[in-house]
C-alpha cells in the first residue's frame, strides 16, 4: 500500500454538515459512516450517539480531508482560533476566489482578503460557517 497523508478534523457534532458543505464547495467524492452504521465495537470506552459521525472522508482533486464528530462533553470545543488551518493551493487567483466565494455564500467570512502577497504570489483566508480557517494560495 502506498503511503498517504490526509488532514483529519474532529468537529463538535457538525462533521456531516461540514463535509457535505465542503463537498459542494470543492467537489470530489464524499463518504460518511455514522456509529449506527458501524458493526458493534467491543471495548469502546464510551457509548457513542448512533447518529454521530464515526468517520468521514472527502477525496477532492487536491487531496483528502477526513474527520469525525468529537466526543467531547460540553459546548467549549474550540474550532475557530485553534492552531490549525487548511491550505488550499490553486492554479489561478480566480479559482481561489471562486472557492472563497462559495465558502462566504455558505455562511463564512473573510479572515484576510485574498490579494497579491509580498512574496509575489496570492494569499488570503476565509473562515467557513463551522469556524474552520481555509487559507488559499497561488503563484
mmCIF file of N, CA and C in Angstrom:
data_model
loop_
_atom_site.group_PDB
_atom_site.id
_atom_site.type_symbol
_atom_site.label_atom_id
_atom_site.label_comp_id
_atom_site.label_asym_id
_atom_site.label_seq_id
_atom_site.Cartn_x
_atom_site.Cartn_y
_atom_site.Cartn_z
ATOM 1 N N UNK A 1 0.847 -1.181 0.000
ATOM 2 C CA UNK A 1 0.000 0.000 0.000
ATOM 3 C C UNK A 1 0.892 1.243 0.000
ATOM 4 N N UNK A 2 0.551 2.202 -0.813
ATOM 5 C CA UNK A 2 1.307 3.452 -0.877
ATOM 6 C C UNK A 2 1.021 4.303 0.352
ATOM 7 N N UNK A 3 1.987 5.066 0.760
ATOM 8 C CA UNK A 3 1.792 5.989 1.873
ATOM 9 C C UNK A 3 0.883 7.119 1.422
ATOM 10 N N UNK A 4 0.143 7.682 2.354
ATOM 11 C CA UNK A 4 -0.663 8.861 2.073
ATOM 12 C C UNK A 4 -0.790 9.666 3.356
ATOM 13 N N UNK A 5 -1.142 10.918 3.186
ATOM 14 C CA UNK A 5 -1.321 11.814 4.318
ATOM 15 C C UNK A 5 -2.600 12.599 4.088
ATOM 16 N N UNK A 6 -3.476 12.612 5.071
ATOM 17 C CA UNK A 6 -4.736 13.340 4.965
ATOM 18 C C UNK A 6 -4.895 14.247 6.171
ATOM 19 N N UNK A 7 -5.606 15.305 5.995
ATOM 20 C CA UNK A 7 -5.975 16.178 7.097
ATOM 21 C C UNK A 7 -7.151 15.537 7.821
ATOM 22 N N UNK A 8 -7.104 15.494 9.150
ATOM 23 C CA UNK A 8 -8.197 14.942 9.948
ATOM 24 C C UNK A 8 -8.709 16.027 10.886
ATOM 25 N N UNK A 9 -10.008 16.234 10.856
ATOM 26 C CA UNK A 9 -10.625 17.260 11.698
ATOM 27 C C UNK A 9 -11.734 16.632 12.527
ATOM 28 N N UNK A 10 -11.717 16.880 13.827
ATOM 29 C CA UNK A 10 -12.806 16.477 14.709
ATOM 30 C C UNK A 10 -13.625 17.726 15.000
ATOM 31 N N UNK A 11 -14.887 17.681 14.645
ATOM 32 C CA UNK A 11 -15.781 18.823 14.860
ATOM 33 C C UNK A 11 -16.821 18.469 15.920
ATOM 34 N N UNK A 12 -17.363 19.476 16.588
ATOM 35 C CA UNK A 12 -18.294 19.237 17.703
ATOM 36 C C UNK A 12 -19.715 18.905 17.236
ATOM 37 N N UNK A 13 -19.876 17.729 16.616
ATOM 38 C CA UNK A 13 -21.206 17.293 16.190
ATOM 39 C C UNK A 13 -21.653 17.839 14.850
ATOM 40 N N UNK A 14 -20.773 18.496 14.112
ATOM 41 C CA UNK A 14 -21.150 19.100 12.827
ATOM 42 C C UNK A 14 -20.376 18.514 11.652
ATOM 43 N N UNK A 15 -19.734 17.377 11.847
ATOM 44 C CA UNK A 15 -18.889 16.817 10.797
ATOM 45 C C UNK A 15 -19.667 16.513 9.522
ATOM 46 N N UNK A 16 -20.827 15.875 9.620
ATOM 47 C CA UNK A 16 -21.599 15.537 8.417
ATOM 48 C C UNK A 16 -21.975 16.804 7.644
ATOM 49 N N UNK A 17 -22.484 17.806 8.350
ATOM 50 C CA UNK A 17 -22.877 19.061 7.706
ATOM 51 C C UNK A 17 -21.670 19.750 7.070
ATOM 52 N N UNK A 18 -20.544 19.762 7.780
ATOM 53 C CA UNK A 18 -19.336 20.402 7.247
ATOM 54 C C UNK A 18 -18.836 19.662 6.014
ATOM 55 N N UNK A 19 -18.761 18.344 6.080
ATOM 56 C CA UNK A 19 -18.277 17.567 4.941
ATOM 57 C C UNK A 19 -19.185 17.745 3.715
ATOM 58 N N UNK A 20 -20.495 17.784 3.944
ATOM 59 C CA UNK A 20 -21.430 17.996 2.834
ATOM 60 C C UNK A 20 -21.227 19.389 2.223
ATOM 61 N N UNK A 21 -20.997 20.385 3.069
ATOM 62 C CA UNK A 21 -20.735 21.746 2.580
ATOM 63 C C UNK A 21 -19.430 21.788 1.782
ATOM 64 N N UNK A 22 -18.380 21.195 2.316
ATOM 65 C CA UNK A 22 -17.095 21.195 1.615
ATOM 66 C C UNK A 22 -17.189 20.439 0.296
ATOM 67 N N UNK A 23 -18.018 19.392 0.261
ATOM 68 C CA UNK A 23 -18.246 18.644 -0.973
ATOM 69 C C UNK A 23 -18.883 19.556 -2.022
ATOM 70 N N UNK A 24 -19.845 20.376 -1.596
ATOM 71 C CA UNK A 24 -20.467 21.343 -2.512
ATOM 72 C C UNK A 24 -19.448 22.369 -3.003
ATOM 73 N N UNK A 25 -18.552 22.809 -2.126
ATOM 74 C CA UNK A 25 -17.568 23.842 -2.479
ATOM 75 C C UNK A 25 -16.465 23.281 -3.371
ATOM 76 N N UNK A 26 -15.870 22.155 -2.992
ATOM 77 C CA UNK A 26 -14.670 21.656 -3.643
ATOM 78 C C UNK A 26 -14.890 20.468 -4.567
ATOM 79 N N UNK A 27 -16.078 19.850 -4.514
ATOM 80 C CA UNK A 27 -16.323 18.663 -5.326
ATOM 81 C C UNK A 27 -15.652 17.443 -4.727
ATOM 82 N N UNK A 28 -15.491 16.407 -5.544
ATOM 83 C CA UNK A 28 -14.827 15.190 -5.092
ATOM 84 C C UNK A 28 -15.812 14.106 -4.700
ATOM 85 N N UNK A 29 -15.317 13.141 -3.948
ATOM 86 C CA UNK A 29 -16.124 12.000 -3.511
ATOM 87 C C UNK A 29 -16.244 12.009 -1.996
ATOM 88 N N UNK A 30 -17.470 11.937 -1.500
ATOM 89 C CA UNK A 30 -17.744 12.015 -0.062
ATOM 90 C C UNK A 30 -18.260 10.683 0.454
ATOM 91 N N UNK A 31 -17.693 10.224 1.570
ATOM 92 C CA UNK A 31 -18.164 9.030 2.254
ATOM 93 C C UNK A 31 -18.312 9.360 3.733
ATOM 94 N N UNK A 32 -19.481 9.038 4.293
ATOM 95 C CA UNK A 32 -19.750 9.292 5.710
ATOM 96 C C UNK A 32 -20.257 8.008 6.353
ATOM 97 N N UNK A 33 -19.627 7.613 7.470
ATOM 98 C CA UNK A 33 -20.083 6.465 8.235
ATOM 99 C C UNK A 33 -20.428 6.945 9.644
ATOM 100 N N UNK A 34 -21.645 6.676 10.041
ATOM 101 C CA UNK A 34 -22.094 7.028 11.389
ATOM 102 C C UNK A 34 -21.891 5.823 12.311
ATOM 103 N N UNK A 35 -21.835 6.083 13.612
ATOM 104 C CA UNK A 35 -21.641 4.989 14.566
ATOM 105 C C UNK A 35 -22.729 3.946 14.435
ATOM 106 N N UNK A 36 -23.961 4.364 14.142
ATOM 107 C CA UNK A 36 -25.058 3.418 13.977
ATOM 108 C C UNK A 36 -24.906 2.518 12.768
ATOM 109 N N UNK A 37 -24.069 2.925 11.795
ATOM 110 C CA UNK A 37 -23.815 2.118 10.600
ATOM 111 C C UNK A 37 -22.669 1.132 10.802
ATOM 112 N N UNK A 38 -21.882 1.327 11.839
ATOM 113 C CA UNK A 38 -20.694 0.506 12.081
ATOM 114 C C UNK A 38 -21.077 -0.756 12.850
ATOM 115 N N UNK A 39 -20.306 -1.815 12.648
ATOM 116 C CA UNK A 39 -20.557 -3.015 13.462
ATOM 117 C C UNK A 39 -20.247 -2.725 14.924
ATOM 118 N N UNK A 40 -20.828 -3.484 15.850
ATOM 119 C CA UNK A 40 -20.548 -3.256 17.271
ATOM 120 C C UNK A 40 -19.044 -3.325 17.541
ATOM 121 N N UNK A 41 -18.574 -2.406 18.392
ATOM 122 C CA UNK A 41 -17.154 -2.353 18.713
ATOM 123 C C UNK A 41 -16.961 -2.722 20.181
ATOM 124 N N UNK A 42 -16.420 -3.893 20.403
ATOM 125 C CA UNK A 42 -16.157 -4.374 21.758
ATOM 126 C C UNK A 42 -15.131 -3.478 22.440
ATOM 127 N N UNK A 43 -15.343 -3.180 23.695
ATOM 128 C CA UNK A 43 -14.370 -2.441 24.480
ATOM 129 C C UNK A 43 -14.364 -0.937 24.259
ATOM 130 N N UNK A 44 -15.390 -0.409 23.601
ATOM 131 C CA UNK A 44 -15.472 1.045 23.401
ATOM 132 C C UNK A 44 -15.546 1.714 24.769
ATOM 133 N N UNK A 45 -14.722 2.744 25.026
ATOM 134 C CA UNK A 45 -14.725 3.382 26.344
ATOM 135 C C UNK A 45 -15.911 4.330 26.560
ATOM 136 N N UNK A 46 -16.774 4.483 25.555
ATOM 137 C CA UNK A 46 -17.958 5.337 25.674
ATOM 138 C C UNK A 46 -19.052 4.792 24.770
ATOM 139 N N UNK A 47 -20.263 5.234 24.998
ATOM 140 C CA UNK A 47 -21.402 4.819 24.184
ATOM 141 C C UNK A 47 -21.711 5.959 23.211
ATOM 142 N N UNK A 48 -21.261 5.848 21.947
ATOM 143 C CA UNK A 48 -21.469 6.959 21.004
ATOM 144 C C UNK A 48 -22.920 7.060 20.547
ATOM 145 N N UNK A 49 -23.321 8.268 20.242
ATOM 146 C CA UNK A 49 -24.623 8.521 19.634
ATOM 147 C C UNK A 49 -24.615 7.821 18.275
ATOM 148 N N UNK A 50 -25.626 7.001 17.967
ATOM 149 C CA UNK A 50 -25.625 6.292 16.685
ATOM 150 C C UNK A 50 -25.664 7.231 15.474
ATOM 151 N N UNK A 51 -26.114 8.483 15.666
ATOM 152 C CA UNK A 51 -26.154 9.451 14.569
ATOM 153 C C UNK A 51 -24.856 10.231 14.421
ATOM 154 N N UNK A 52 -23.939 10.120 15.382
ATOM 155 C CA UNK A 52 -22.663 10.832 15.308
ATOM 156 C C UNK A 52 -21.801 10.220 14.208
ATOM 157 N N UNK A 53 -20.983 11.056 13.596
ATOM 158 C CA UNK A 53 -20.095 10.598 12.526
ATOM 159 C C UNK A 53 -18.877 9.914 13.147
ATOM 160 N N UNK A 54 -18.717 8.632 12.810
ATOM 161 C CA UNK A 54 -17.554 7.876 13.262
ATOM 162 C C UNK A 54 -16.354 8.198 12.381
ATOM 163 N N UNK A 55 -16.592 8.277 11.076
ATOM 164 C CA UNK A 55 -15.505 8.578 10.148
ATOM 165 C C UNK A 55 -16.098 9.067 8.826
ATOM 166 N N UNK A 56 -15.501 10.124 8.300
ATOM 167 C CA UNK A 56 -15.916 10.648 7.003
ATOM 168 C C UNK A 56 -14.664 11.001 6.210
ATOM 169 N N UNK A 57 -14.748 10.830 4.900
ATOM 170 C CA UNK A 57 -13.654 11.251 4.033
ATOM 171 C C UNK A 57 -14.228 12.002 2.836
ATOM 172 N N UNK A 58 -13.557 13.074 2.495
ATOM 173 C CA UNK A 58 -13.855 13.814 1.281
ATOM 174 C C UNK A 58 -12.576 13.795 0.454
ATOM 175 N N UNK A 59 -12.624 13.073 -0.653
ATOM 176 C CA UNK A 59 -11.484 12.987 -1.556
ATOM 177 C C UNK A 59 -11.706 14.005 -2.662
ATOM 178 N N UNK A 60 -10.905 15.060 -2.644
ATOM 179 C CA UNK A 60 -11.036 16.140 -3.625
ATOM 180 C C UNK A 60 -9.913 16.009 -4.649
ATOM 181 N N UNK A 61 -9.992 16.764 -5.736
ATOM 182 C CA UNK A 61 -8.885 16.750 -6.689
ATOM 183 C C UNK A 61 -7.556 17.198 -6.057
ATOM 184 N N UNK A 62 -7.621 17.953 -4.946
ATOM 185 C CA UNK A 62 -6.404 18.470 -4.309
ATOM 186 C C UNK A 62 -5.897 17.595 -3.164
ATOM 187 N N UNK A 63 -6.711 16.700 -2.644
ATOM 188 C CA UNK A 63 -6.289 15.878 -1.521
ATOM 189 C C UNK A 63 -7.469 15.360 -0.724
ATOM 190 N N UNK A 64 -7.181 14.807 0.445
ATOM 191 C CA UNK A 64 -8.195 14.156 1.268
ATOM 192 C C UNK A 64 -8.369 14.900 2.581
ATOM 193 N N UNK A 65 -9.631 15.120 2.939
ATOM 194 C CA UNK A 65 -9.991 15.633 4.261
ATOM 195 C C UNK A 65 -10.769 14.512 4.936
ATOM 196 N N UNK A 66 -10.348 14.128 6.126
ATOM 197 C CA UNK A 66 -11.046 13.110 6.890
ATOM 198 C C UNK A 66 -11.485 13.726 8.210
ATOM 199 N N UNK A 67 -12.455 13.113 8.857
ATOM 200 C CA UNK A 67 -12.889 13.651 10.133
ATOM 201 C C UNK A 67 -13.970 12.822 10.784
ATOM 202 N N UNK A 68 -14.355 13.274 11.944
ATOM 203 C CA UNK A 68 -15.416 12.639 12.705
ATOM 204 C C UNK A 68 -15.904 13.594 13.769
ATOM 205 N N UNK A 69 -17.028 13.246 14.369
ATOM 206 C CA UNK A 69 -17.572 14.075 15.441
ATOM 207 C C UNK A 69 -16.751 13.870 16.705
ATOM 208 N N UNK A 70 -16.378 14.962 17.342
ATOM 209 C CA UNK A 70 -15.621 14.913 18.592
ATOM 210 C C UNK A 70 -16.508 14.351 19.691
ATOM 211 N N UNK A 71 -15.926 13.608 20.554
ATOM 212 C CA UNK A 71 -16.668 13.005 21.654
ATOM 213 C C UNK A 71 -16.479 13.806 22.938
ATOM 214 N N UNK A 72 -16.311 15.111 22.791
ATOM 215 C CA UNK A 72 -16.115 15.997 23.935
ATOM 216 C C UNK A 72 -17.460 16.303 24.592
ATOM 217 N N UNK A 73 -17.450 16.456 25.904
ATOM 218 C CA UNK A 73 -18.648 16.901 26.615
ATOM 219 C C UNK A 73 -18.641 18.418 26.682
ATOM 220 N N UNK A 74 -19.807 19.005 26.676
ATOM 221 C CA UNK A 74 -19.905 20.455 26.814
ATOM 222 C C UNK A 74 -19.821 21.164 25.474
ATOM 223 N N UNK A 75 -19.971 22.483 25.526
ATOM 224 C CA UNK A 75 -20.002 23.302 24.322
ATOM 225 C C UNK A 75 -18.741 24.130 24.145
ATOM 226 N N UNK A 76 -17.664 23.793 24.833
ATOM 227 C CA UNK A 76 -16.470 24.623 24.768
ATOM 228 C C UNK A 76 -15.434 24.095 23.773
ATOM 229 N N UNK A 77 -15.840 23.232 22.853
ATOM 230 C CA UNK A 77 -14.932 22.684 21.863
ATOM 231 C C UNK A 77 -14.551 23.788 20.887
ATOM 232 N N UNK A 78 -13.272 24.164 20.886
ATOM 233 C CA UNK A 78 -12.803 25.308 20.109
ATOM 234 C C UNK A 78 -12.344 24.882 18.726
ATOM 235 N N UNK A 79 -12.998 25.396 17.683
ATOM 236 C CA UNK A 79 -12.554 25.170 16.314
ATOM 237 C C UNK A 79 -11.872 26.438 15.823
ATOM 238 N N UNK A 80 -12.614 27.531 15.773
ATOM 239 C CA UNK A 80 -12.023 28.788 15.324
ATOM 240 C C UNK A 80 -11.047 29.298 16.383
ATOM 241 N N UNK A 81 -9.942 29.808 15.925
ATOM 242 C CA UNK A 81 -8.943 30.324 16.848
ATOM 243 C C UNK A 81 -7.984 29.258 17.338
ATOM 244 N N UNK A 82 -8.131 28.032 16.826
ATOM 245 C CA UNK A 82 -7.187 26.995 17.216
ATOM 246 C C UNK A 82 -5.940 27.123 16.340
ATOM 247 N N UNK A 83 -5.020 26.242 16.503
ATOM 248 C CA UNK A 83 -3.717 26.364 15.840
ATOM 249 C C UNK A 83 -3.707 25.848 14.409
ATOM 250 N N UNK A 84 -4.806 25.321 13.898
ATOM 251 C CA UNK A 84 -4.757 24.757 12.564
ATOM 252 C C UNK A 84 -5.568 25.561 11.550
ATOM 253 N N UNK A 85 -5.202 25.356 10.290
ATOM 254 C CA UNK A 85 -5.989 25.839 9.158
ATOM 255 C C UNK A 85 -5.735 24.882 8.010
ATOM 256 N N UNK A 86 -6.534 24.971 6.973
ATOM 257 C CA UNK A 86 -6.345 24.156 5.790
ATOM 258 C C UNK A 86 -5.833 25.062 4.680
ATOM 259 N N UNK A 87 -4.728 24.692 4.062
ATOM 260 C CA UNK A 87 -4.137 25.485 2.990
ATOM 261 C C UNK A 87 -4.480 24.832 1.664
ATOM 262 N N UNK A 88 -5.176 25.569 0.819
ATOM 263 C CA UNK A 88 -5.593 25.073 -0.491
ATOM 264 C C UNK A 88 -4.861 25.892 -1.544
ATOM 265 N N UNK A 89 -4.010 25.230 -2.332
ATOM 266 C CA UNK A 89 -3.249 25.900 -3.377
ATOM 267 C C UNK A 89 -3.946 25.672 -4.712
ATOM 268 N N UNK A 90 -4.196 26.763 -5.430
ATOM 269 C CA UNK A 90 -4.883 26.692 -6.715
ATOM 270 C C UNK A 90 -3.940 27.105 -7.841
ATOM 271 N N UNK A 91 -4.396 26.888 -9.073
ATOM 272 C CA UNK A 91 -3.600 27.271 -10.239
ATOM 273 C C UNK A 91 -3.714 28.754 -10.559
ATOM 274 N N UNK A 92 -4.889 29.334 -10.277
ATOM 275 C CA UNK A 92 -5.111 30.743 -10.631
ATOM 276 C C UNK A 92 -5.792 31.482 -9.483
ATOM 277 N N UNK A 93 -5.610 32.800 -9.416
ATOM 278 C CA UNK A 93 -6.336 33.593 -8.411
ATOM 279 C C UNK A 93 -7.855 33.470 -8.565
ATOM 280 N N UNK A 94 -8.351 33.407 -9.785
ATOM 281 C CA UNK A 94 -9.799 33.307 -9.987
ATOM 282 C C UNK A 94 -10.366 32.011 -9.417
ATOM 283 N N UNK A 95 -9.611 30.938 -9.536
ATOM 284 C CA UNK A 95 -10.053 29.670 -8.964
ATOM 285 C C UNK A 95 -10.158 29.781 -7.440
ATOM 286 N N UNK A 96 -9.161 30.380 -6.813
ATOM 287 C CA UNK A 96 -9.191 30.576 -5.362
ATOM 288 C C UNK A 96 -10.363 31.465 -4.968
ATOM 289 N N UNK A 97 -10.558 32.555 -5.706
ATOM 290 C CA UNK A 97 -11.692 33.455 -5.413
ATOM 291 C C UNK A 97 -13.020 32.720 -5.508
ATOM 292 N N UNK A 98 -13.135 31.807 -6.465
ATOM 293 C CA UNK A 98 -14.369 31.029 -6.603
ATOM 294 C C UNK A 98 -14.647 30.183 -5.371
ATOM 295 N N UNK A 99 -13.620 29.530 -4.838
ATOM 296 C CA UNK A 99 -13.802 28.733 -3.620
ATOM 297 C C UNK A 99 -14.138 29.631 -2.430
ATOM 298 N N UNK A 100 -13.448 30.755 -2.328
ATOM 299 C CA UNK A 100 -13.727 31.690 -1.231
ATOM 300 C C UNK A 100 -15.163 32.175 -1.315
ATOM 301 N N UNK A 101 -15.613 32.527 -2.510
ATOM 302 C CA UNK A 101 -17.000 32.992 -2.685
ATOM 303 C C UNK A 101 -18.006 31.931 -2.245
ATOM 304 N N UNK A 102 -17.736 30.659 -2.543
ATOM 305 C CA UNK A 102 -18.646 29.577 -2.133
ATOM 306 C C UNK A 102 -18.664 29.428 -0.613
ATOM 307 N N UNK A 103 -17.489 29.560 0.027
ATOM 308 C CA UNK A 103 -17.449 29.481 1.493
ATOM 309 C C UNK A 103 -18.213 30.642 2.116
ATOM 310 N N UNK A 104 -18.068 31.841 1.547
ATOM 311 C CA UNK A 104 -18.780 33.008 2.065
ATOM 312 C C UNK A 104 -20.280 32.859 1.850
ATOM 313 N N UNK A 105 -20.681 32.378 0.675
ATOM 314 C CA UNK A 105 -22.106 32.178 0.385
ATOM 315 C C UNK A 105 -22.724 31.152 1.323
ATOM 316 N N UNK A 106 -21.900 30.233 1.835
ATOM 317 C CA UNK A 106 -22.377 29.210 2.763
ATOM 318 C C UNK A 106 -22.371 29.653 4.208
ATOM 319 N N UNK A 107 -22.157 30.944 4.467
ATOM 320 C CA UNK A 107 -22.205 31.465 5.829
ATOM 321 C C UNK A 107 -20.845 31.775 6.422
ATOM 322 N N UNK A 108 -19.800 31.760 5.602
ATOM 323 C CA UNK A 108 -18.463 32.054 6.102
ATOM 324 C C UNK A 108 -18.159 33.538 6.110
ATOM 325 N N UNK A 109 -16.917 33.868 6.470
ATOM 326 C CA UNK A 109 -16.491 35.266 6.482
ATOM 327 C C UNK A 109 -15.002 35.349 6.155
ATOM 328 N N UNK A 110 -14.585 36.496 5.677
ATOM 329 C CA UNK A 110 -13.187 36.713 5.320
ATOM 330 C C UNK A 110 -12.340 36.833 6.581
ATOM 331 N N UNK A 111 -11.209 36.145 6.588
ATOM 332 C CA UNK A 111 -10.231 36.287 7.669
ATOM 333 C C UNK A 111 -9.131 37.246 7.249
ATOM 334 N N UNK A 112 -8.709 37.132 5.985
ATOM 335 C CA UNK A 112 -7.709 38.010 5.399
ATOM 336 C C UNK A 112 -8.049 38.111 3.918
ATOM 337 N N UNK A 113 -8.174 39.319 3.391
ATOM 338 C CA UNK A 113 -8.544 39.452 1.979
ATOM 339 C C UNK A 113 -7.568 38.705 1.063
ATOM 340 N N UNK A 114 -8.096 38.104 0.020
ATOM 341 C CA UNK A 114 -7.283 37.396 -0.954
ATOM 342 C C UNK A 114 -6.719 38.424 -1.927
ATOM 343 N N UNK A 115 -5.406 38.610 -1.838
ATOM 344 C CA UNK A 115 -4.759 39.613 -2.680
ATOM 345 C C UNK A 115 -3.302 39.243 -2.899
ATOM 346 N N UNK A 116 -2.636 40.024 -3.724
ATOM 347 C CA UNK A 116 -1.230 39.750 -4.001
ATOM 348 C C UNK A 116 -0.413 39.912 -2.720
ATOM 349 N N UNK A 117 0.435 38.921 -2.477
ATOM 350 C CA UNK A 117 1.235 38.871 -1.253
ATOM 351 C C UNK A 117 2.623 39.471 -1.502
ATOM 352 N N UNK A 118 3.326 39.859 -0.433
ATOM 353 C CA UNK A 118 4.655 40.447 -0.583
ATOM 354 C C UNK A 118 5.650 39.544 -1.316
ATOM 355 N N UNK A 119 5.464 38.218 -1.255
ATOM 356 C CA UNK A 119 6.381 37.292 -1.927
ATOM 357 C C UNK A 119 6.057 37.119 -3.403
ATOM 358 N N UNK A 120 5.020 37.829 -3.903
ATOM 359 C CA UNK A 120 4.710 37.810 -5.316
ATOM 360 C C UNK A 120 3.532 36.942 -5.701
ATOM 361 N N UNK A 121 3.185 35.979 -4.888
ATOM 362 C CA UNK A 121 2.034 35.138 -5.164
ATOM 363 C C UNK A 121 0.761 35.788 -4.634
ATOM 364 N N UNK A 122 -0.264 35.001 -4.504
ATOM 365 C CA UNK A 122 -1.556 35.448 -3.968
ATOM 366 C C UNK A 122 -1.852 34.645 -2.713
ATOM 367 N N UNK A 123 -2.512 35.296 -1.729
ATOM 368 C CA UNK A 123 -2.824 34.623 -0.471
ATOM 369 C C UNK A 123 -4.016 35.309 0.188
ATOM 370 N N UNK A 124 -4.827 34.522 0.858
ATOM 371 C CA UNK A 124 -5.939 35.054 1.644
ATOM 372 C C UNK A 124 -6.538 33.948 2.493
ATOM 373 N N UNK A 125 -7.421 34.343 3.423
ATOM 374 C CA UNK A 125 -8.042 33.390 4.339
ATOM 375 C C UNK A 125 -9.539 33.646 4.444
ATOM 376 N N UNK A 126 -10.282 32.556 4.578
ATOM 377 C CA UNK A 126 -11.722 32.639 4.830
ATOM 378 C C UNK A 126 -12.066 31.614 5.904
ATOM 379 N N UNK A 127 -12.950 32.002 6.813
ATOM 380 C CA UNK A 127 -13.498 31.075 7.795
ATOM 381 C C UNK A 127 -14.832 30.574 7.267
ATOM 382 N N UNK A 128 -15.038 29.260 7.290
ATOM 383 C CA UNK A 128 -16.348 28.756 6.908
ATOM 384 C C UNK A 128 -17.295 28.862 8.102
ATOM 385 N N UNK A 129 -18.540 28.495 7.909
ATOM 386 C CA UNK A 129 -19.537 28.661 8.979
ATOM 387 C C UNK A 129 -19.298 27.723 10.160
ATOM 388 N N UNK A 130 -18.362 26.796 10.029
ATOM 389 C CA UNK A 130 -18.034 25.873 11.110
ATOM 390 C C UNK A 130 -16.847 26.359 11.930
ATOM 391 N N UNK A 131 -16.266 27.501 11.537
ATOM 392 C CA UNK A 131 -15.136 28.068 12.242
ATOM 393 C C UNK A 131 -13.787 27.594 11.726
ATOM 394 N N UNK A 132 -13.778 26.773 10.666
ATOM 395 C CA UNK A 132 -12.527 26.274 10.098
ATOM 396 C C UNK A 132 -11.932 27.352 9.196
ATOM 397 N N UNK A 133 -10.620 27.628 9.401
ATOM 398 C CA UNK A 133 -9.952 28.605 8.548
ATOM 399 C C UNK A 133 -9.397 27.914 7.321
ATOM 400 N N UNK A 134 -9.777 28.441 6.165
ATOM 401 C CA UNK A 134 -9.265 27.990 4.874
ATOM 402 C C UNK A 134 -8.338 29.074 4.356
ATOM 403 N N UNK A 135 -7.064 28.726 4.161
ATOM 404 C CA UNK A 135 -6.097 29.636 3.568
ATOM 405 C C UNK A 135 -5.975 29.244 2.092
ATOM 406 N N UNK A 136 -5.928 30.225 1.232
ATOM 407 C CA UNK A 136 -5.803 29.982 -0.205
ATOM 408 C C UNK A 136 -4.544 30.654 -0.722
ATOM 409 N N UNK A 137 -3.850 29.940 -1.585
ATOM 410 C CA UNK A 137 -2.583 30.419 -2.105
ATOM 411 C C UNK A 137 -2.465 30.027 -3.568
ATOM 412 N N UNK A 138 -1.817 30.868 -4.361
ATOM 413 C CA UNK A 138 -1.440 30.523 -5.717
ATOM 414 C C UNK A 138 -0.309 31.438 -6.164
ATOM 415 N N UNK A 139 0.418 30.994 -7.174
ATOM 416 C CA UNK A 139 1.520 31.813 -7.697
ATOM 417 C C UNK A 139 0.967 32.963 -8.520
#
